[in-house]
Coordinates of C-alpha atoms in Angstrom, one line a residue:
Chain A
X5 CA -23.5 -41.5 -23.8
X6 CA -27.1 -40.1 -23.3
X7 CA -27.9 -36.8 -23.9
X8 CA -27.7 -35.1 -20.2
X9 CA -24.2 -36.7 -19.9
X10 CA -22.9 -35.6 -23.1
X11 CA -24.2 -32.1 -22.2
X12 CA -22.9 -32.3 -18.5
X13 CA -19.2 -33.5 -20.3
X14 CA -19.4 -30.3 -22.6
X15 CA -20.2 -27.9 -20.2
X16 CA -17.7 -29.4 -17.6
X17 CA -14.9 -29.5 -20.3
X18 CA -15.4 -26.0 -21.6
X19 CA -15.6 -24.5 -18.2
X20 CA -12.5 -26.1 -17.2
X21 CA -10.6 -24.7 -20.5
X22 CA -12.4 -21.4 -19.8
X23 CA -11.0 -21.1 -16.3
X24 CA -7.5 -21.9 -17.6
X25 CA -7.6 -19.6 -20.6
X26 CA -9.8 -16.9 -18.9
X27 CA -8.0 -16.1 -15.9
X28 CA -4.8 -14.7 -17.2
X29 CA -6.9 -12.9 -20.2
X30 CA -9.2 -11.4 -17.4
X31 CA -6.1 -10.5 -15.4
X32 CA -4.1 -9.0 -18.7
X33 CA -7.5 -7.1 -19.3
X34 CA -8.1 -5.7 -15.9
X35 CA -4.2 -4.6 -15.8
X36 CA -3.7 -2.9 -19.2
X37 CA -5.0 0.1 -20.6
X38 CA -3.9 0.4 -24.1
X39 CA -5.6 -0.2 -27.7
X40 CA -4.6 -3.5 -28.1
X41 CA -6.3 -4.3 -24.6
X42 CA -9.5 -2.4 -26.0
X43 CA -9.5 -4.7 -29.4
X44 CA -9.1 -7.7 -27.4
X45 CA -11.8 -6.8 -24.7
X46 CA -14.1 -6.2 -28.0
X47 CA -13.4 -9.5 -29.2
X48 CA -13.6 -11.2 -25.8
X49 CA -17.5 -9.4 -25.8
X50 CA -18.4 -10.3 -29.4
X51 CA -20.3 -13.3 -28.9
X52 CA -22.7 -11.3 -26.4
X53 CA -24.0 -9.3 -29.6
X54 CA -23.5 -11.7 -32.4
X55 CA -26.2 -14.1 -33.6
X56 CA -24.9 -17.7 -32.7
X57 CA -25.2 -18.6 -36.4
X58 CA -22.6 -16.1 -37.3
X59 CA -19.9 -17.4 -34.9
X60 CA -21.1 -20.8 -35.7
X61 CA -20.6 -20.0 -39.6
X62 CA -17.2 -19.0 -39.3
X63 CA -16.4 -21.9 -37.0
X64 CA -17.7 -24.2 -39.3
X65 CA -15.5 -22.8 -42.1
X66 CA -12.5 -23.0 -39.4
X67 CA -12.9 -26.7 -38.3
X68 CA -14.0 -27.6 -41.9
X69 CA -11.5 -31.0 -43.2
X70 CA -10.0 -28.6 -45.8
X71 CA -9.0 -25.8 -43.4
X72 CA -5.8 -25.5 -42.1
X73 CA -6.7 -26.1 -38.4
X74 CA -8.8 -29.2 -39.7
X75 CA -6.1 -30.5 -41.5
X76 CA -3.9 -30.1 -38.7
X77 CA -6.1 -31.8 -36.4
X78 CA -6.5 -34.9 -39.0
X79 CA -2.7 -35.2 -38.7
X80 CA -2.4 -35.0 -35.0
X81 CA -5.4 -37.1 -34.0
X82 CA -6.3 -39.0 -37.3
X83 CA -10.0 -37.9 -36.7
X84 CA -12.2 -35.5 -38.5
X85 CA -12.6 -32.4 -36.1
X86 CA -16.0 -30.9 -37.8
X87 CA -18.7 -32.6 -36.2
X88 CA -17.4 -34.2 -33.4
X89 CA -17.3 -33.4 -29.5
X90 CA -14.1 -31.6 -29.8
X91 CA -15.2 -29.1 -32.3
X92 CA -18.3 -28.6 -29.9
X93 CA -16.0 -27.8 -27.1
X94 CA -13.9 -25.3 -29.5
X95 CA -17.2 -23.7 -30.3
X96 CA -18.4 -23.3 -26.7
X97 CA -15.2 -21.9 -25.3
X98 CA -15.4 -19.2 -28.0
X99 CA -19.1 -18.5 -27.3
X100 CA -18.9 -18.7 -23.7
X101 CA -15.6 -16.8 -23.0
X102 CA -17.3 -13.1 -22.1
X103 CA -19.1 -15.4 -19.4
X104 CA -16.1 -16.1 -17.6
X105 CA -13.9 -13.4 -18.4
X106 CA -15.9 -10.4 -17.5
X107 CA -16.7 -11.2 -14.0
X108 CA -12.9 -12.0 -13.6
X109 CA -11.6 -9.1 -15.2
X110 CA -14.3 -6.7 -12.9
X111 CA -13.3 -8.4 -9.9
X112 CA -9.7 -8.0 -10.5
X113 CA -10.2 -4.6 -11.1
X114 CA -12.2 -3.8 -8.1
X115 CA -9.2 -5.5 -5.9
X116 CA -8.3 -2.8 -3.1
X117 CA -5.6 -0.7 -4.2
X118 CA -2.3 -1.7 -3.2
X119 CA -3.1 -5.2 -2.0
X120 CA -0.2 -6.6 -4.4
X121 CA 1.9 -4.0 -3.4
X122 CA 1.7 -4.9 0.2
X123 CA 2.3 -8.6 -0.6
X124 CA 5.3 -7.9 -2.6
X125 CA 6.7 -6.2 0.4
X126 CA 6.1 -8.9 2.5
X127 CA 8.1 -11.0 0.2
X128 CA 5.6 -12.4 -2.2
X129 CA 6.3 -13.3 -5.8
X130 CA 3.8 -12.7 -8.3
X131 CA 2.6 -16.0 -8.3
X132 CA 2.2 -16.4 -4.8
X133 CA 0.5 -12.9 -4.6
X134 CA -2.0 -14.3 -7.1
X135 CA -2.7 -17.7 -5.2
X136 CA -2.9 -16.3 -1.8
X137 CA -4.1 -12.7 -2.0
X138 CA -6.0 -12.4 -5.5
X139 CA -7.5 -15.7 -5.8
X140 CA -8.8 -15.8 -2.1
X141 CA -10.2 -12.1 -2.4
X142 CA -12.0 -12.9 -5.6
X143 CA -12.9 -16.4 -4.8
X144 CA -16.7 -15.7 -5.4
X145 CA -16.3 -14.3 -8.7
X146 CA -14.5 -17.5 -9.5
X147 CA -17.4 -19.3 -8.7
X148 CA -19.9 -16.8 -10.4
X149 CA -17.6 -17.3 -13.6
X150 CA -17.6 -20.7 -13.8
X151 CA -21.3 -21.0 -12.8
X152 CA -22.0 -18.7 -15.7
X153 CA -19.8 -20.4 -17.9
X154 CA -21.4 -23.8 -17.3
X155 CA -24.9 -22.5 -17.4
X156 CA -24.4 -20.7 -20.7
X157 CA -22.7 -23.6 -22.3
X158 CA -25.7 -25.8 -21.4
X159 CA -28.0 -23.4 -22.8
X160 CA -26.3 -22.8 -26.3
X161 CA -28.1 -23.9 -29.6
X162 CA -27.0 -21.9 -32.7
X163 CA -23.7 -22.6 -32.4
X164 CA -23.8 -26.2 -31.6
X165 CA -26.4 -26.6 -34.4
X166 CA -24.1 -24.9 -37.0
X167 CA -20.9 -26.8 -35.8
X168 CA -21.9 -29.8 -34.2
X169 CA -25.0 -31.1 -36.3
X170 CA -27.2 -34.0 -34.1
X171 CA -25.4 -37.0 -33.9
X172 CA -26.7 -38.7 -31.0
X173 CA -24.2 -39.8 -28.4
X174 CA -21.4 -37.4 -30.3
X175 CA -22.6 -33.9 -30.8
X176 CA -26.5 -34.3 -29.6
X177 CA -26.6 -32.0 -26.5
X178 CA -29.8 -31.2 -24.7
X179 CA -30.7 -28.1 -26.4
X180 CA -30.4 -29.7 -29.8
X181 CA -32.3 -32.9 -28.5
X182 CA -35.5 -30.7 -27.6
X183 CA -35.4 -29.2 -31.0
X184 CA -35.2 -32.7 -32.3
X185 CA -38.2 -33.7 -30.0
X186 CA -40.3 -30.6 -31.5
X187 CA -39.7 -31.3 -35.2
X188 CA -40.5 -34.9 -34.6
X189 CA -43.8 -33.8 -32.6
X190 CA -42.8 -35.8 -29.4
X191 CA -44.1 -33.0 -27.2
X192 CA -44.1 -35.4 -23.8
X193 CA -40.4 -36.0 -24.4
X194 CA -39.7 -32.1 -25.4
X195 CA -41.7 -31.1 -22.2
X196 CA -39.3 -33.3 -19.9
X197 CA -36.3 -31.7 -21.6
X198 CA -37.5 -28.2 -21.3
X199 CA -38.7 -28.2 -17.9
X200 CA -35.4 -30.0 -16.7
X201 CA -33.4 -27.2 -18.3
X202 CA -35.4 -24.5 -16.9
X203 CA -35.2 -26.2 -13.4
X204 CA -31.5 -26.6 -13.7
X205 CA -30.8 -23.0 -14.7
X206 CA -32.9 -21.5 -12.2
X207 CA -31.5 -23.4 -9.5
X208 CA -28.1 -22.4 -10.7
X209 CA -28.9 -19.0 -10.8
X210 CA -30.5 -18.8 -7.6
X211 CA -27.2 -20.2 -5.9
X212 CA -25.1 -17.7 -7.6
X213 CA -27.5 -14.9 -6.8
X214 CA -28.1 -16.1 -3.2
X215 CA -24.4 -16.3 -2.2
X216 CA -23.2 -12.8 -4.1
X217 CA -26.2 -10.7 -3.8
X218 CA -27.3 -9.2 -7.3
X219 CA -24.1 -7.2 -7.9
X220 CA -22.3 -10.8 -9.1
X221 CA -24.0 -10.3 -12.2
X222 CA -21.9 -7.8 -13.5
X223 CA -21.8 -9.1 -17.4
X224 CA -21.2 -6.1 -19.5
X225 CA -22.1 -5.8 -22.8
Chain B
X10 CA 26.7 -0.2 6.3
X11 CA 24.1 2.0 5.0
X12 CA 21.8 3.0 2.0
X13 CA 23.2 4.7 -0.9
X14 CA 20.8 6.4 -3.2
X15 CA 21.1 8.2 -6.5
X16 CA 17.8 8.3 -7.8
X17 CA 16.3 10.1 -10.4
X18 CA 12.5 9.4 -11.3
X19 CA 10.0 11.1 -13.2
X20 CA 6.5 12.2 -11.9
X21 CA 3.4 13.7 -13.2
X22 CA 3.1 17.6 -14.3
X23 CA 6.7 18.0 -14.9
X24 CA 7.8 17.0 -11.5
X25 CA 11.3 15.4 -11.4
X26 CA 13.1 13.8 -8.5
X27 CA 16.8 13.7 -8.3
X28 CA 18.2 12.9 -5.2
X29 CA 21.8 11.5 -4.1
X30 CA 22.7 10.7 -0.6
X31 CA 24.0 8.1 1.7
X32 CA 21.5 7.2 4.5
X33 CA 22.6 5.9 7.9
X34 CA 22.2 2.3 8.5
X35 CA 20.9 2.5 12.1
X36 CA 18.4 4.9 13.8
X37 CA 15.1 6.4 12.1
X38 CA 15.9 9.0 9.1
X39 CA 13.0 11.1 8.3
X40 CA 12.2 12.2 4.9
X41 CA 10.7 15.5 5.4
X42 CA 9.1 17.5 3.0
X43 CA 5.8 19.2 1.7
X44 CA 3.5 17.2 0.2
X45 CA 4.7 17.2 -3.6
X46 CA 8.4 17.2 -2.6
X47 CA 8.9 13.9 -3.8
X48 CA 9.1 12.0 -0.4
X49 CA 6.9 9.1 -1.1
X50 CA 8.0 8.7 -4.6
X51 CA 11.7 8.2 -3.3
X52 CA 10.2 5.6 -0.8
X53 CA 8.5 3.5 -3.4
X54 CA 11.7 3.6 -5.7
X55 CA 13.8 2.3 -2.4
X56 CA 11.1 -0.5 -2.0
X57 CA 10.9 -1.4 -5.9
X58 CA 7.2 -0.2 -6.0
X59 CA 8.2 2.4 -8.3
X60 CA 10.7 1.9 -11.5
X61 CA 13.4 4.8 -11.3
X62 CA 15.2 6.2 -14.4
X63 CA 17.6 4.0 -16.0
X64 CA 20.6 5.7 -14.8
X65 CA 19.7 5.7 -10.9
X66 CA 21.5 3.1 -8.3
X67 CA 20.2 1.9 -5.0
X68 CA 22.5 0.2 -3.1
X69 CA 21.9 -1.7 0.4
X70 CA 24.3 -3.2 2.6
X71 CA 26.2 -5.0 0.0
X72 CA 23.3 -5.7 -2.6
X73 CA 22.2 -3.8 -5.8
X74 CA 18.9 -3.0 -5.5
X75 CA 19.0 -0.8 -8.6
X76 CA 21.7 -0.6 -10.8
X77 CA 22.6 -0.6 -14.7
X78 CA 18.7 0.1 -15.4
X79 CA 17.9 -3.4 -13.4
X80 CA 16.0 -3.5 -10.1
X81 CA 15.9 -6.2 -7.9
X82 CA 11.5 -7.0 -7.7
X83 CA 10.2 -5.6 -4.4
X84 CA 9.5 -8.8 -3.1
X85 CA 13.3 -10.1 -3.0
X86 CA 14.5 -6.9 -1.3
X87 CA 14.6 -7.1 2.5
X88 CA 12.2 -4.5 3.5
X89 CA 9.2 -3.9 5.4
X90 CA 6.7 -1.6 4.4
X91 CA 4.0 0.3 6.5
X92 CA 1.5 1.8 4.1
X93 CA -0.2 5.2 5.2
X94 CA -3.8 2.9 4.6
X95 CA -2.3 -0.3 6.2
X96 CA -3.5 -2.2 3.5
X97 CA -4.3 -5.6 5.6
X98 CA -5.5 -8.6 3.7
X99 CA -9.3 -8.6 4.2
X100 CA -9.7 -12.4 3.7
X101 CA -7.3 -13.3 6.6
X102 CA -7.5 -12.8 10.4
X103 CA -4.8 -10.5 12.3
X104 CA -2.9 -13.7 13.2
X105 CA -3.3 -14.6 9.4
X106 CA -1.9 -11.5 8.4
X107 CA 1.0 -11.8 10.6
X108 CA 1.7 -15.3 9.6
X109 CA 1.1 -14.3 6.0
X110 CA 4.4 -11.9 6.4
X111 CA 6.3 -14.4 8.9
X112 CA 5.9 -17.6 6.0
X113 CA 7.5 -15.5 3.7
X114 CA 10.2 -13.9 6.3
X115 CA 13.7 -12.8 4.8
X116 CA 15.3 -12.8 7.9
X117 CA 15.0 -13.5 11.4
X118 CA 12.3 -11.3 13.3
X119 CA 13.6 -9.1 15.5
X120 CA 11.6 -9.6 18.3
X121 CA 9.9 -12.6 19.5
X122 CA 6.2 -13.1 18.0
X123 CA 4.9 -13.1 21.6
X124 CA 6.8 -10.3 22.5
X125 CA 6.0 -8.3 19.4
X126 CA 2.3 -8.9 19.9
X127 CA 2.2 -8.0 23.3
X128 CA 4.4 -4.4 22.5
X129 CA 2.0 -3.7 19.9
X130 CA -1.0 -4.7 21.9
X131 CA -2.6 -7.1 19.2
X132 CA -3.2 -9.8 21.9
X133 CA -6.8 -9.6 22.0
X134 CA -7.1 -8.7 18.4
X135 CA -5.6 -11.9 16.7
X136 CA -8.8 -13.5 15.8
X137 CA -10.5 -10.7 14.0
X138 CA -10.9 -9.7 10.8
X139 CA -9.6 -6.3 9.8
X140 CA -12.9 -4.6 8.9
X141 CA -13.7 -4.8 12.5
X142 CA -10.5 -3.1 13.7
X143 CA -10.2 0.9 14.3
X144 CA -8.0 2.8 12.1
X145 CA -5.1 2.7 15.1
X146 CA -5.4 -0.8 15.4
X147 CA -5.1 -1.4 11.6
X148 CA -1.8 0.5 11.7
X149 CA -0.7 -1.5 14.7
X150 CA -1.3 -4.8 13.0
X151 CA 0.2 -3.5 9.6
X152 CA 3.4 -2.4 11.8
X153 CA 3.5 -5.6 13.3
X154 CA 2.9 -7.4 9.8
X155 CA 5.7 -5.4 8.6
X156 CA 8.2 -6.6 11.3
X157 CA 7.0 -9.9 10.9
X158 CA 8.6 -10.5 7.5
X159 CA 12.3 -9.9 9.2
X160 CA 13.1 -6.8 7.2
X161 CA 16.5 -5.2 7.4
X162 CA 15.1 -1.8 6.5
X163 CA 11.9 -0.8 7.7
X164 CA 10.2 2.0 5.4
X165 CA 6.9 3.8 7.0
X166 CA 4.6 6.2 4.4
X167 CA 3.2 8.7 6.7
X168 CA 1.6 6.0 8.9
X169 CA -0.1 8.3 11.4
X170 CA -1.7 10.4 8.6
X171 CA -5.2 8.6 8.7
X172 CA -5.3 8.5 12.5
X173 CA -6.9 10.8 14.8
X174 CA -5.0 12.6 17.8
X175 CA -5.0 9.9 20.8
X176 CA -4.7 7.0 17.9
X177 CA -1.7 8.9 16.4
X178 CA -0.1 9.7 19.7
X179 CA -0.5 6.0 21.0
X180 CA 1.3 4.6 17.7
X181 CA 3.7 7.6 17.7
X182 CA 5.2 6.1 21.6
X183 CA 4.8 2.5 19.9
X184 CA 7.1 3.4 17.0
X185 CA 9.4 5.2 19.7
X186 CA 9.8 2.1 21.6
X187 CA 10.4 -0.1 18.6
X188 CA 12.9 2.4 17.4
X189 CA 14.8 1.8 20.6
X190 CA 14.7 -1.9 20.8
X191 CA 15.2 -3.1 17.6
X192 CA 18.4 -2.7 15.6
X193 CA 16.4 -2.0 12.4
X194 CA 17.2 1.4 10.3
X195 CA 13.5 3.2 9.7
X196 CA 13.1 5.4 6.9
X197 CA 10.0 7.5 7.8
X198 CA 8.2 9.8 5.7
X199 CA 6.4 12.5 6.9
X200 CA 5.3 16.1 6.8
X201 CA 4.4 16.7 10.2
X202 CA 7.8 18.4 12.2
X203 CA 6.3 17.3 15.4
X204 CA 5.9 13.6 14.5
X205 CA 9.8 14.0 13.0
X206 CA 10.8 15.9 16.0
X207 CA 9.9 12.9 18.4
X208 CA 11.0 10.0 16.3
X209 CA 14.1 11.0 14.1
X210 CA 17.7 11.0 14.5
X211 CA 18.3 12.0 11.2
X212 CA 16.6 14.2 8.8
X213 CA 16.4 14.6 5.0
X214 CA 14.8 17.8 3.9
X215 CA 13.1 17.2 0.4
X216 CA 12.1 20.3 -1.9
X217 CA 10.5 20.0 -5.3
X218 CA 12.2 16.6 -5.7
X219 CA 15.6 17.8 -4.6
X220 CA 17.5 17.4 -1.6
X221 CA 17.8 20.4 0.4
X222 CA 19.6 19.6 3.6
X223 CA 20.7 16.4 5.4
X224 CA 21.9 15.7 8.6
X225 CA 21.2 14.9 12.4
X226 CA 17.9 16.3 13.8
X227 CA 19.4 18.2 16.6
X228 CA 21.9 20.0 14.2
X229 CA 19.1 20.8 11.5
X230 CA 16.7 21.9 13.9
X231 CA 18.6 25.0 15.1
X232 CA 20.1 26.2 11.4
X233 CA 18.7 29.2 10.0
X234 CA 19.5 28.4 6.5
X235 CA 16.9 25.5 6.0
X236 CA 13.0 25.4 5.2
X237 CA 12.6 24.3 8.9
X238 CA 13.5 27.4 10.1
X239 CA 11.4 29.3 8.2
X240 CA 8.1 27.2 8.8
X241 CA 5.7 28.7 11.5
X242 CA 5.9 25.4 13.4
X243 CA 9.7 25.8 13.4
X244 CA 11.1 24.8 16.9
X245 CA 14.9 23.9 18.1
X246 CA 15.3 20.4 19.4
X247 CA 17.8 20.1 22.8
X248 CA 19.0 17.5 24.7
X249 CA 18.5 17.4 28.2
X250 CA 18.8 15.6 31.5
X251 CA 16.0 15.1 34.1
X252 CA 17.8 16.7 37.2
X253 CA 15.2 17.2 39.8
X254 CA 11.5 16.7 40.5
X255 CA 9.9 19.6 42.7
X256 CA 6.9 17.8 44.4
X257 CA 5.7 21.1 46.0
X258 CA 5.2 22.9 42.7
X259 CA 4.5 19.8 40.5
X260 CA 7.4 20.7 38.4
X261 CA 10.3 18.7 36.9
X262 CA 13.7 20.2 36.5
X263 CA 15.6 19.4 33.3
X264 CA 19.4 20.3 32.9
X265 CA 20.6 21.8 29.6
X266 CA 24.2 22.6 29.2
X267 CA 24.2 23.6 32.9
X268 CA 21.2 25.4 33.0
X269 CA 17.9 24.6 34.4
X270 CA 14.4 24.4 32.6
X271 CA 11.6 23.7 34.6
X272 CA 8.6 22.1 32.9
X273 CA 5.2 20.2 34.3
X274 CA 5.9 17.3 36.3
X275 CA 6.4 14.3 34.6
X276 CA 7.1 10.8 36.0
X277 CA 10.7 10.4 34.9
X278 CA 13.5 9.2 36.9
X279 CA 16.4 11.7 37.5
X280 CA 19.2 11.1 35.0
X281 CA 16.8 10.1 32.3
X282 CA 17.7 12.0 28.8
X283 CA 14.9 13.8 27.2
X284 CA 14.5 15.8 24.0
X285 CA 13.3 19.3 24.5
X286 CA 11.5 21.0 21.9
X287 CA 11.3 24.6 21.8
X288 CA 9.1 26.6 19.4
X289 CA 11.1 29.9 17.8
X290 CA 7.8 32.0 18.4
X291 CA 7.9 31.3 22.1
X292 CA 11.2 32.7 22.8
X293 CA 11.4 36.3 23.2
X294 CA 14.8 38.2 24.2
X295 CA 15.7 40.6 27.0
X296 CA 18.6 42.5 27.5
X297 CA 18.6 42.1 31.1
X298 CA 17.6 39.2 33.0
X299 CA 14.0 40.1 34.1
X300 CA 12.9 39.6 37.6
X301 CA 9.4 40.2 37.7
X302 CA 8.0 38.2 35.3
X303 CA 5.7 34.8 35.4
X304 CA 7.9 33.3 33.1
X305 CA 9.8 30.6 34.7
X306 CA 12.4 29.7 32.1
X307 CA 15.1 32.4 31.2
X308 CA 18.3 31.4 30.2
X309 CA 21.4 33.4 29.3
X310 CA 22.5 33.0 25.6
X311 CA 24.4 34.5 22.9
X312 CA 23.1 35.6 19.4
X313 CA 25.1 33.8 17.0
X314 CA 23.0 34.5 13.6
X315 CA 20.5 36.9 12.7
X316 CA 18.2 36.3 9.5
X317 CA 15.5 38.0 8.0
X318 CA 12.1 36.0 8.0
X319 CA 9.3 37.0 5.5
X320 CA 7.4 40.0 6.3
X321 CA 8.1 42.0 9.5
X322 CA 10.0 39.2 11.6
X323 CA 13.5 38.2 12.2
X324 CA 14.8 34.9 13.0
X325 CA 17.8 34.5 15.9
X326 CA 20.2 31.4 16.4
X327 CA 20.9 31.6 20.0
X328 CA 23.9 29.6 21.5
X329 CA 23.4 27.9 24.7
X330 CA 26.7 26.2 25.6
X331 CA 27.2 23.9 22.9
X332 CA 23.5 23.6 22.0
X333 CA 21.1 26.2 20.1
X334 CA 18.0 27.9 20.4
X335 CA 15.6 29.6 18.1
X336 CA 13.8 32.8 18.6
X337 CA 11.3 34.5 16.0
X338 CA 11.0 38.3 16.9
X339 CA 9.8 41.2 14.9
X340 CA 12.2 43.4 13.3
X341 CA 10.9 46.5 15.1
X342 CA 11.9 44.7 18.7
X343 CA 15.0 44.0 17.3
X344 CA 16.1 47.5 16.3
X345 CA 14.6 48.9 19.3
X346 CA 16.9 46.8 21.6
X347 CA 19.7 47.0 18.9
X348 CA 20.6 43.7 18.8
X349 CA 23.5 42.2 17.0
X350 CA 25.6 39.0 16.5
X351 CA 27.8 38.5 19.6
X352 CA 25.1 40.1 22.1
X353 CA 24.8 38.5 25.3
X354 CA 20.9 38.4 26.0
X355 CA 18.7 36.8 28.0
X356 CA 16.1 34.2 26.5
X357 CA 12.7 34.1 27.8
X358 CA 11.0 30.6 27.1
X359 CA 7.0 30.8 27.1
X360 CA 6.8 27.1 26.7
X361 CA 8.7 23.9 26.4
X362 CA 7.8 20.3 25.2
X363 CA 9.3 17.4 26.7
X364 CA 9.3 14.7 23.7
X365 CA 9.4 11.1 23.5
X366 CA 6.3 11.2 26.2
X367 CA 3.0 12.9 26.0
X368 CA 3.0 16.1 27.9
X369 CA 3.4 19.7 27.1
X370 CA 4.1 22.3 29.5
X371 CA 4.1 26.1 29.7

């Protein structure tokens, strides 16, 4: 798999998992106000403030072949977890979590008061309320959350370097490949990758901003 | 077949709701009280939007809605709820809001869809989004949406509170029409006695979370021992029949207990029954029938009860046949006329409002 395809696969898989995990998490955070939820909220926001290397270091320990998670993975799949594509996905999910959870949480908190009560009195069960009231009313924030999650995963470097290494076709994503080209003084190649990343990120952010207005960037640290 | 309540629920700042009663399974029942008396809390407990204390019980037509500490979720109760702030779904059109309710209907819709749209005047609004509607239009859509869900009990929480005078009068007459046409019990929360007098058949008077009194509107409005009688707006509600139209003077005659009252002419058929609202402050007492007065409506009545009001005033309860009037006069006048229970006197009535249609008269 080439570098771009691998990067897209990583970002796509990560974004998909983040939407599955992040939506209920954001809902829980938006509707609770306790010490427990404040702690969880802080944990979710940690990747925003920690150097990626700190995160990468602990992930490396957690995913190592002799760690409980590494051993379990070995038993279940027969393959090694560290320095694999799966390890990259796990690392990216943790690293990009706040970029998906925070826009969703903020959108859920800003839902007009009483909409769910109104839906309930009309006979909508909780799942129905979420699918047919909450989701349509916060659709734009889902687009924002997915775009930010995707873009941020494409742009990550430190965590990938720590837990993925630089294995072409397995863990060598764009940012790593760029680093590699610079290290080996292939500046033309480096230029192509760098300008590509800049163009892609700019285009994606432009789309988000144009659709939603500046208020969409609601990532809070 | 009715709604049985035994509800306790703690609120903020030491407020505690404790109400046990049975609400008739038909007609409009008003939950009336000052703000903070617990009316909305009670309504939310009935709707399932708020959890009452464990030992509460809510029972509606053979179904336990709350019992043994467990409640049926709001979405499984066969209710419609009209909120003060409409709460329309902003991502749907008016038609979409109605469809949302219809697709989840808990029973058959009481009126046909097209009839409902017609009564509520929603025909031209169906393709519009809620944000383009006026407050009155939004509330009409909200009423329509609640009815589309085929409820067996309609709950309304001060639905007219956010409307201007005109929209509020319009909405009120719509609610009256619906109340007459539908066989649907309604629970109407309000702190506006005029709305309540127009709409309600039964009344629950709440005060500080407790049920103060309960009964028919006509009976309660003429008693002296309720909070109603002591309000500034206190008024008796009487039932009358349109008896004649006086074209020369543009007046309508209403017969009440064999006596005739004259009000500004209204386009009503002779024989139609109407509620009359006579404010206590607009009734004065004469010992003899006054002959030279501009006041048209003077009725022979009997004083049946006298109660001290705050300050200089007294409240009188006056029997007119089987019905009652209230009069609020000063203690000084009462003493000057030496009024006593059992006296036959004349009530001079300065204003009569014919309810159920817009129109006041002097």
